[in-house]
Amino acid sequence: DPVTYTYKWYRCSVKAFNPIRTAPVAANKCAAISGKTTASYKLTKSDIGKYVRASVTATNSVGKTVTTTKSTASKVK
């Protein structure tokens, strides 16, 4: 079956060393970046001093799975 992908970007105040199988939540000190749902994201001034990560959801007729990247290696400058 064909797979469709959806994307969501997050701005975080702490570094995440490992990818996870869920979307980051407030407990992880991350907030979704409003309206950013494409495969790429261009950093903005709002990202300065933060870490950025993305989650990708793959969906087909069998179901769906989510994976979230590690955060950027260092705070955005």
mmCIF file of C-alpha atoms in Angstrom:
data_model
loop_
_atom_site.group_PDB
_atom_site.id
_atom_site.type_symbol
_atom_site.label_atom_id
_atom_site.label_comp_id
_atom_site.label_asym_id
_atom_site.label_seq_id
_atom_site.Cartn_x
_atom_site.Cartn_y
_atom_site.Cartn_z
ATOM 1 C CA ASP A 1 0.000 0.000 0.000
ATOM 2 C CA PRO A 2 1.195 3.541 -0.626
ATOM 3 C CA VAL A 3 2.570 5.360 2.386
ATOM 4 C CA THR A 4 1.773 8.998 3.109
ATOM 5 C CA TYR A 5 3.960 11.142 5.339
ATOM 6 C CA THR A 6 3.059 14.096 7.520
ATOM 7 C CA TYR A 7 5.522 16.345 9.308
ATOM 8 C CA LYS A 8 5.516 18.515 12.403
ATOM 9 C CA TRP A 9 8.337 20.708 13.720
ATOM 10 C CA TYR A 10 9.068 21.484 17.370
ATOM 11 C CA ARG A 11 11.024 24.167 19.213
ATOM 12 C CA CYS A 12 12.515 22.859 22.467
ATOM 13 C CA SER A 13 14.326 24.396 25.416
ATOM 14 C CA VAL A 14 16.303 21.230 26.214
ATOM 15 C CA LYS A 15 18.429 18.982 24.012
ATOM 16 C CA ALA A 16 17.053 15.552 23.117
ATOM 17 C CA PHE A 17 19.779 12.990 22.535
ATOM 18 C CA ASN A 18 17.631 10.169 21.178
ATOM 19 C CA PRO A 19 14.903 9.850 18.602
ATOM 20 C CA ILE A 20 11.547 8.805 20.031
ATOM 21 C CA ARG A 21 8.457 7.046 18.702
ATOM 22 C CA THR A 22 6.066 9.759 19.846
ATOM 23 C CA ALA A 23 5.718 13.482 19.372
ATOM 24 C CA PRO A 24 7.489 15.630 21.964
ATOM 25 C CA VAL A 25 5.193 17.136 24.574
ATOM 26 C CA ALA A 26 5.317 20.002 27.036
ATOM 27 C CA ALA A 27 6.898 17.613 29.551
ATOM 28 C CA ASN A 28 9.836 17.377 27.131
ATOM 29 C CA LYS A 29 9.945 21.194 27.103
ATOM 30 C CA CYS A 30 8.926 21.293 23.437
ATOM 31 C CA ALA A 31 6.187 23.171 21.637
ATOM 32 C CA ALA A 32 4.895 22.598 18.114
ATOM 33 C CA ILE A 33 5.863 25.327 15.659
ATOM 34 C CA SER A 34 2.532 26.590 14.379
ATOM 35 C CA GLY A 35 1.816 25.924 10.708
ATOM 36 C CA LYS A 36 5.080 24.123 9.992
ATOM 37 C CA THR A 37 4.084 20.810 8.415
ATOM 38 C CA THR A 38 6.403 20.329 5.448
ATOM 39 C CA ALA A 39 9.419 18.042 5.067
ATOM 40 C CA SER A 40 11.833 20.947 5.582
ATOM 41 C CA TYR A 41 11.896 23.942 7.888
ATOM 42 C CA LYS A 42 13.907 27.157 7.599
ATOM 43 C CA LEU A 43 15.077 28.437 10.975
ATOM 44 C CA THR A 44 13.783 31.807 12.170
ATOM 45 C CA LYS A 45 14.712 34.341 14.854
ATOM 46 C CA SER A 46 12.283 32.576 17.203
ATOM 47 C CA ASP A 47 14.568 29.515 17.128
ATOM 48 C CA ILE A 48 17.592 31.365 18.546
ATOM 49 C CA GLY A 49 18.600 29.806 21.863
ATOM 50 C CA LYS A 50 16.380 26.751 21.263
ATOM 51 C CA TYR A 51 16.750 23.230 19.884
ATOM 52 C CA VAL A 52 14.689 22.118 16.891
ATOM 53 C CA ARG A 53 13.403 18.651 16.052
ATOM 54 C CA ALA A 54 10.832 17.115 13.727
ATOM 55 C CA SER A 55 8.355 14.278 13.887
ATOM 56 C CA VAL A 56 7.317 12.244 10.865
ATOM 57 C CA THR A 57 4.167 10.165 10.751
ATOM 58 C CA ALA A 58 3.956 7.412 8.122
ATOM 59 C CA THR A 59 0.444 6.149 7.373
ATOM 60 C CA ASN A 60 -0.971 3.404 5.153
ATOM 61 C CA SER A 61 -3.930 1.008 5.261
ATOM 62 C CA VAL A 62 -2.209 -1.127 7.908
ATOM 63 C CA GLY A 63 -1.814 1.754 10.354
ATOM 64 C CA LYS A 64 0.574 4.510 11.263
ATOM 65 C CA THR A 65 3.839 5.035 13.074
ATOM 66 C CA VAL A 66 5.526 8.172 14.388
ATOM 67 C CA THR A 67 9.209 8.840 14.783
ATOM 68 C CA THR A 68 10.789 12.021 16.094
ATOM 69 C CA THR A 69 14.337 13.076 15.322
ATOM 70 C CA LYS A 70 17.080 13.958 17.749
ATOM 71 C CA SER A 71 17.198 17.680 18.351
ATOM 72 C CA THR A 72 19.699 19.925 16.630
ATOM 73 C CA ALA A 73 23.222 19.281 17.870
ATOM 74 C CA SER A 74 23.437 22.638 19.629
ATOM 75 C CA LYS A 75 21.263 25.612 20.414
ATOM 76 C CA VAL A 76 20.407 27.633 17.342
ATOM 77 C CA LYS A 77 22.557 30.770 17.216
#
